[in-house]
XYZ file of C-alpha atoms in Angstrom:
435
model
C 0.156 0.262 -0.113
C 2.889 2.277 0.218
C 3.744 4.747 -2.667
C 6.919 4.776 -4.360
C 9.263 7.512 -4.700
C 8.870 9.946 -7.540
C 12.128 8.307 -9.779
C 10.179 5.254 -9.780
C 6.695 7.051 -11.180
C 5.062 5.425 -14.202
C 4.228 6.915 -17.619
C 1.921 4.812 -19.967
C -1.331 4.113 -19.184
C -0.280 0.124 -18.540
C 2.628 1.031 -16.474
C 0.015 3.137 -14.286
C -2.086 0.425 -14.184
C 0.511 -2.257 -12.934
C 1.433 0.611 -10.231
C -1.926 0.501 -8.959
C -2.471 -2.969 -8.890
C 0.704 -3.197 -6.798
C -1.372 -0.990 -3.861
C -2.914 -4.574 -3.836
C -7.012 -4.062 -5.240
C -7.939 -6.479 -2.334
C -6.893 -4.263 0.227
C -9.443 -2.404 1.871
C -8.614 0.483 4.842
C -12.011 2.513 5.272
C -11.311 5.646 6.447
C -11.528 9.231 5.285
C -8.659 11.027 6.255
C -5.899 9.768 3.657
C -8.209 11.042 0.437
C -9.183 14.198 2.029
C -5.374 15.030 2.844
C -4.529 14.727 -0.461
C -7.864 16.348 -1.932
C -6.488 18.831 0.282
C -3.747 19.308 -1.947
C -4.779 18.857 -5.044
C -6.620 21.931 -6.725
C -9.948 20.561 -7.386
C -11.864 24.018 -7.663
C -13.957 23.333 -10.586
C -15.350 20.088 -8.818
C -16.071 21.989 -5.596
C -18.411 24.084 -7.477
C -20.168 21.172 -9.204
C -23.118 19.316 -7.796
C -22.380 16.141 -6.503
C -24.714 13.013 -6.409
C -23.408 9.922 -3.975
C -25.368 6.937 -4.414
C -25.024 4.049 -1.876
C -27.058 0.716 -1.695
C -26.653 -3.074 -1.453
C -27.779 -3.329 -4.931
C -28.737 -1.196 -8.098
C -26.169 1.453 -7.594
C -24.731 1.420 -10.889
C -27.896 1.171 -13.136
C -29.359 4.173 -11.226
C -26.491 6.312 -11.464
C -26.392 5.225 -15.061
C -29.974 6.529 -15.927
C -29.145 9.943 -13.869
C -25.895 10.693 -15.332
C -27.396 9.946 -19.317
C -30.407 12.234 -18.702
C -28.127 14.947 -17.941
C -25.711 14.124 -20.306
C -28.276 13.624 -23.428
C -29.521 17.112 -22.386
C -25.868 18.594 -22.941
C -25.148 19.094 -19.258
C -21.339 18.213 -18.662
C -21.384 15.142 -16.686
C -18.764 13.023 -14.516
C -19.809 9.334 -13.582
C -17.814 7.058 -11.354
C -18.523 3.667 -10.959
C -16.591 0.300 -9.633
C -15.471 -1.911 -10.309
C -14.930 -1.694 -14.510
C -15.452 -5.173 -16.568
C -13.175 -4.873 -19.342
C -11.143 -1.890 -19.081
C -10.249 0.631 -15.975
C -11.475 3.637 -18.055
C -15.033 2.039 -17.857
C -14.978 3.581 -14.098
C -14.395 7.239 -15.037
C -16.936 8.344 -17.418
C -17.520 11.776 -18.877
C -20.852 12.730 -20.933
C -21.126 8.741 -21.435
C -17.649 7.926 -22.759
C -14.724 6.280 -20.788
C -12.169 9.295 -20.084
C -9.228 9.085 -22.677
C -5.860 7.559 -21.630
C -4.004 10.754 -21.730
C -6.422 12.236 -19.161
C -6.382 9.400 -16.968
C -2.490 9.376 -16.959
C -2.677 13.108 -16.022
C -5.001 12.275 -13.068
C -2.720 9.316 -11.954
C 0.376 11.895 -12.047
C -1.296 14.262 -9.978
C -2.465 12.020 -7.534
C 0.969 10.627 -7.222
C 2.500 13.704 -6.866
C 0.350 14.812 -4.159
C 0.238 11.618 -2.094
C 3.402 12.277 -0.972
C 3.894 10.180 2.685
C 0.035 9.373 2.570
C -0.267 5.622 1.951
C -3.622 4.986 -0.219
C -5.193 1.911 -1.074
C -5.940 0.997 -4.453
C -9.671 2.221 -4.500
C -8.319 5.595 -2.823
C -5.895 6.204 -5.438
C -8.442 5.355 -7.947
C -11.092 7.778 -6.667
C -8.811 10.450 -6.441
C -8.025 9.930 -10.057
C -11.307 10.107 -11.112
C -12.085 13.496 -9.167
C -8.988 14.938 -10.725
C -10.716 14.100 -14.398
C -13.980 15.474 -13.470
C -12.223 19.134 -12.282
C -10.280 19.033 -15.245
C -13.653 18.482 -17.390
C -14.995 21.157 -15.653
C -18.357 18.845 -14.867
C -21.475 20.399 -13.899
C -22.733 17.562 -11.919
C -20.962 14.265 -10.614
C -22.280 11.230 -10.207
C -20.341 9.100 -7.912
C -21.358 5.477 -6.683
C -20.163 4.426 -3.328
C -17.739 1.542 -3.340
C -18.480 0.021 -0.183
C -20.905 1.010 2.630
C -20.878 4.617 2.771
C -19.548 6.327 5.594
C -15.865 5.448 5.472
C -15.962 4.760 1.643
C -13.590 7.091 -0.018
C -15.912 8.678 -2.233
C -17.626 10.101 0.963
C -14.401 12.332 1.338
C -16.679 15.004 -0.885
C -19.947 16.370 0.178
C -22.979 15.167 -1.307
C -25.859 17.803 -2.157
C -28.423 14.798 -3.156
C -27.554 11.271 -1.359
C -29.299 8.249 -3.141
C -29.741 4.919 -0.676
C -31.141 2.268 -3.438
C -31.366 -0.953 -1.577
C -30.604 -2.352 2.064
C -29.628 -6.071 2.160
C -27.433 -8.162 3.910
C -23.738 -8.420 2.331
C -20.377 -7.257 3.449
C -21.928 -8.392 6.926
C -18.105 -8.926 8.478
C -17.378 -5.272 7.407
C -20.664 -3.505 7.510
C -22.374 -5.307 10.608
C -24.764 -8.381 10.476
C -28.150 -6.392 11.108
C -30.079 -4.397 8.475
C -29.795 -1.458 10.891
C -26.196 -1.728 11.000
C -25.984 -1.692 7.200
C -28.435 0.885 6.993
C -26.390 2.849 9.392
C -23.042 2.634 7.346
C -24.501 3.775 4.241
C -26.146 6.604 5.269
C -23.352 7.985 6.242
C -22.963 9.607 3.076
C -26.185 12.246 4.507
C -24.755 15.498 5.158
C -26.027 18.638 6.599
C -29.309 20.035 4.649
C -28.740 17.516 1.631
C -31.590 15.954 0.168
C -32.017 11.971 0.266
C -33.718 9.732 -1.755
C -34.239 6.353 -0.708
C -35.764 3.575 -2.752
C -38.196 0.808 -1.212
C -36.999 -1.046 1.930
C -37.838 -2.482 4.958
C -39.086 -0.503 8.125
C -35.921 -1.509 10.241
C -33.370 0.307 7.614
C -35.634 3.042 6.580
C -36.636 4.094 10.453
C -32.424 4.435 11.093
C -32.314 6.591 7.385
C -34.862 8.691 8.741
C -33.169 9.216 12.191
C -29.946 10.261 10.499
C -31.532 12.364 8.245
C -33.438 14.081 10.862
C -29.992 14.316 12.826
C -28.429 16.022 9.691
C -31.506 18.310 8.760
C -31.948 16.076 5.632
C -34.975 16.034 3.500
C -36.227 12.596 3.228
C -37.844 11.143 0.021
C -38.881 7.627 0.077
C -40.164 5.536 -2.763
C -43.869 4.431 -2.095
C -44.386 7.320 0.243
C -43.087 10.340 -1.727
C -42.765 9.127 -5.220
C -43.365 5.588 -7.296
C -43.478 4.370 -10.443
C -45.889 2.177 -11.996
C -44.967 -0.086 -15.060
C -47.103 -0.995 -18.155
C -47.058 -0.531 -22.015
C -45.000 2.675 -20.716
C -43.843 3.620 -17.187
C -45.773 6.092 -15.363
C -43.893 8.166 -12.515
C -45.533 9.984 -9.779
C -44.366 12.083 -6.975
C -46.171 14.128 -4.209
C -45.719 17.708 -3.320
C -47.328 19.363 -0.458
C -50.677 19.797 -1.946
C -50.466 18.436 -5.511
C -49.698 14.967 -7.419
C -47.730 15.040 -10.495
C -47.305 12.318 -12.933
C -45.055 11.766 -15.883
C -44.946 9.191 -18.545
C -41.888 7.743 -20.014
C -41.022 4.958 -22.003
C -39.844 1.380 -20.375
C -36.488 1.603 -18.833
C -33.930 -0.710 -19.971
C -32.152 -0.815 -16.467
C -34.129 -2.956 -13.923
C -37.525 -1.361 -12.929
C -36.595 -1.822 -9.279
C -34.027 1.430 -9.849
C -35.834 3.558 -12.212
C -38.122 5.524 -9.553
C -35.238 6.747 -7.616
C -33.341 7.698 -10.565
C -36.294 9.908 -11.962
C -36.947 11.180 -8.610
C -33.008 12.510 -8.777
C -33.746 13.869 -12.161
C -36.974 15.690 -11.049
C -35.176 17.152 -8.060
C -32.162 18.520 -10.558
C -35.042 20.022 -12.594
C -36.248 21.867 -9.472
C -33.009 23.630 -9.040
C -32.614 24.829 -12.554
C -30.547 22.213 -14.373
C -32.227 22.053 -17.801
C -33.070 18.458 -18.434
C -35.541 17.829 -21.448
C -38.367 15.460 -21.369
C -36.594 14.232 -24.964
C -33.348 13.498 -22.612
C -35.103 11.742 -20.057
C -37.203 9.186 -22.159
C -33.787 8.561 -24.398
C -31.979 7.540 -21.341
C -35.490 5.325 -19.924
C -35.175 3.863 -23.329
C -31.285 3.207 -24.325
C -29.034 3.262 -21.168
C -28.561 -0.518 -19.644
C -25.129 -1.793 -18.064
C -23.213 -4.736 -18.955
C -23.467 -7.641 -16.968
C -27.020 -6.545 -15.662
C -29.352 -9.424 -17.302
C -27.521 -8.421 -20.587
C -28.583 -10.471 -23.353
C -25.372 -11.054 -25.307
C -26.324 -14.244 -27.562
C -30.003 -15.175 -28.985
C -30.604 -18.815 -30.001
C -29.529 -20.186 -27.670
C -30.100 -16.977 -25.145
C -26.877 -16.008 -23.245
C -27.672 -13.817 -20.354
C -24.792 -12.038 -18.357
C -25.927 -11.022 -14.592
C -23.360 -9.978 -11.690
C -25.902 -11.109 -9.237
C -23.474 -11.772 -6.077
C -25.459 -11.267 -2.954
C -28.873 -12.781 -1.654
C -30.954 -9.980 -2.472
C -29.878 -9.905 -5.928
C -30.154 -13.308 -6.417
C -33.748 -12.854 -5.002
C -34.495 -10.480 -7.499
C -33.128 -12.745 -10.026
C -34.951 -15.464 -8.975
C -38.160 -13.349 -9.403
C -37.357 -12.405 -12.720
C -37.064 -15.332 -14.114
C -40.062 -16.561 -11.984
C -42.306 -14.522 -14.317
C -40.154 -14.954 -17.593
C -41.631 -17.562 -20.366
C -39.281 -20.221 -20.244
C -39.262 -21.700 -23.750
C -36.639 -24.442 -23.329
C -34.222 -25.484 -20.407
C -32.264 -23.114 -18.347
C -28.949 -23.630 -17.201
C -26.561 -21.554 -14.858
C -22.835 -21.030 -14.912
C -21.591 -19.629 -11.850
C -18.299 -18.572 -10.359
C -18.474 -16.653 -6.946
C -15.722 -14.905 -4.448
C -15.206 -16.381 -1.577
C -16.198 -13.671 0.804
C -19.853 -13.743 -0.351
C -22.561 -15.517 1.160
C -22.461 -18.337 -1.447
C -24.645 -20.884 0.199
C -27.833 -18.538 0.964
C -27.053 -17.442 -2.973
C -27.420 -20.774 -4.307
C -30.286 -21.719 -2.133
C -32.362 -19.178 -3.189
C -31.605 -19.951 -6.785
C -31.550 -23.792 -6.826
C -35.214 -24.012 -8.078
C -34.303 -21.505 -11.085
C -32.359 -23.873 -13.218
C -32.405 -27.365 -14.818
C -28.465 -27.647 -14.730
C -25.512 -26.156 -13.112
C -21.999 -25.616 -14.479
C -19.544 -24.063 -11.378
C -16.163 -22.604 -11.846
C -13.579 -21.377 -9.822
C -12.645 -17.950 -10.079
C -8.974 -16.768 -10.806
C -8.495 -13.804 -8.324
C -6.947 -13.881 -5.016
C -10.642 -13.560 -3.730
C -12.008 -16.186 -6.191
C -13.604 -19.330 -4.391
C -12.987 -22.353 -5.676
C -15.702 -24.415 -7.521
C -15.963 -27.171 -4.855
C -17.646 -24.711 -2.454
C -20.184 -24.269 -5.019
C -20.584 -27.768 -5.825
C -20.744 -29.048 -2.389
C -23.279 -26.374 -1.151
C -25.845 -27.008 -4.441
C -25.545 -30.925 -3.477
C -25.942 -29.917 0.303
C -29.426 -28.220 -1.036
C -30.494 -31.515 -2.677
C -29.635 -30.514 -6.689
C -28.751 -34.020 -8.080
C -25.183 -34.538 -8.876
C -25.931 -35.303 -12.205
C -27.293 -32.043 -13.022
C -23.980 -30.128 -11.363
C -20.795 -29.851 -13.208
C -17.452 -28.582 -11.854
C -14.937 -26.521 -13.745
C -11.226 -24.736 -13.087
C -12.230 -21.888 -15.186
C -15.603 -19.833 -16.834
C -14.739 -20.641 -19.892
C -14.638 -24.081 -19.434
C -18.172 -24.270 -18.191
C -19.395 -22.065 -20.406
C -18.260 -23.750 -23.274
C -19.397 -27.293 -22.299
C -23.055 -25.527 -21.443
C -23.191 -24.160 -24.806
C -22.084 -27.445 -26.428
C -25.023 -29.121 -24.427
C -27.558 -26.476 -25.442
C -30.195 -26.378 -27.750
C -31.472 -23.074 -29.784
C -34.591 -22.594 -27.497
C -32.446 -22.742 -24.240
C -30.991 -20.201 -21.965
C -27.894 -19.636 -20.455
C -27.215 -17.533 -17.485
C -23.784 -16.285 -16.207
C -23.684 -15.195 -12.709
C -22.177 -14.441 -9.385
C -20.088 -11.730 -9.841
C -18.205 -9.246 -11.805
C -15.253 -11.278 -12.201
C -17.123 -14.180 -13.647
C -19.100 -12.128 -16.148
C -15.866 -10.795 -17.263
C -13.831 -13.943 -17.440
C -17.192 -14.915 -19.413
C -16.963 -12.091 -22.094
C -13.541 -13.075 -22.743
C -14.185 -16.341 -23.467
C -17.117 -15.580 -25.877
C -14.800 -13.910 -28.132
C -13.012 -17.277 -28.503
C -16.174 -19.601 -28.731
C -17.767 -20.192 -31.634
C -21.734 -20.606 -30.921
C -23.298 -22.802 -33.428
């Protein structure tokens, strides 16, 4: 985690990426003091003036952030979007007006962070987050949409004060870090709430919602809750409804490409921005609803047979995936290619999904955090799945290749369990010829 001296300063983007990989991407050291110290040394006056939106939550952060930022960009408002992790290329984490930042700007940002960190030992995520801030500052973004990486209170992104705070959902994930109850997790995620900020919350259980409302009161922050202050109705069109002090307003948009559960909170933020005077056109909102989707979120990458990529990796995401599959017409057999990280609640995820598939192809993941296929295999067998329906592989590519060989044109394959799993599948699909 220690920074190198300036004589070893990298130059090219590949050298910079090698350097930050050396900071250990799996190392987590929560806290804001290190990032705030470096921010104080950087000149980020343009970013300080920008409106900042921070998005926390167990699931749905990326899709919510993408819809908000796209509606702004389509309206000609210079917008930065910071998300993590990336699937194929690091630049995906830092977007300006819908496009990944250039290698040149990214190298400049890395260099500035390096120069100003000096004796501050930054983690991988802290270093990359600061680089994102520099990119947005240099681009002069008017709005910065920032996805929280883990939790909220002590996440590096939270070193900037948000004007609008979004908490998409609260579920049990990262319990060894954030706490083992919904109330404890809500407390951590609500740490992004600042004095006099506006807070938008998606649908959630009463226990975490009550804790968030308490923190809002402590910070004199205004709270807007889905199902109470706003909601969405799906049909041939998506109807967004919000309640004011004395009036109920409704708006019709195309059905979203992002998951339906993410759309109401994203639209609430967009309407808050409209109230603040941002000129976001109805056409731009409709275009964002109609076009914006994220790779790896129920993404169909092939048809006949259908191959879907989904990064579902925790029990709430697995439950949502199960609900989607339960109502989705089934024309053939469904197979799952699954790889997961060892620090996830693998047994609970597989227990939720065990009835959703006809066969399972479980694979080991290559990273330090990647779990071996044997654990997934054992969990499925313990849940009563016939051994003949579960096959184990040392790599996602092998699992995907064999699943495709045993699939007819009407069948479906779902690659799930982790960003790493989806990334490995994307690489593999470039070399696999699908009949």
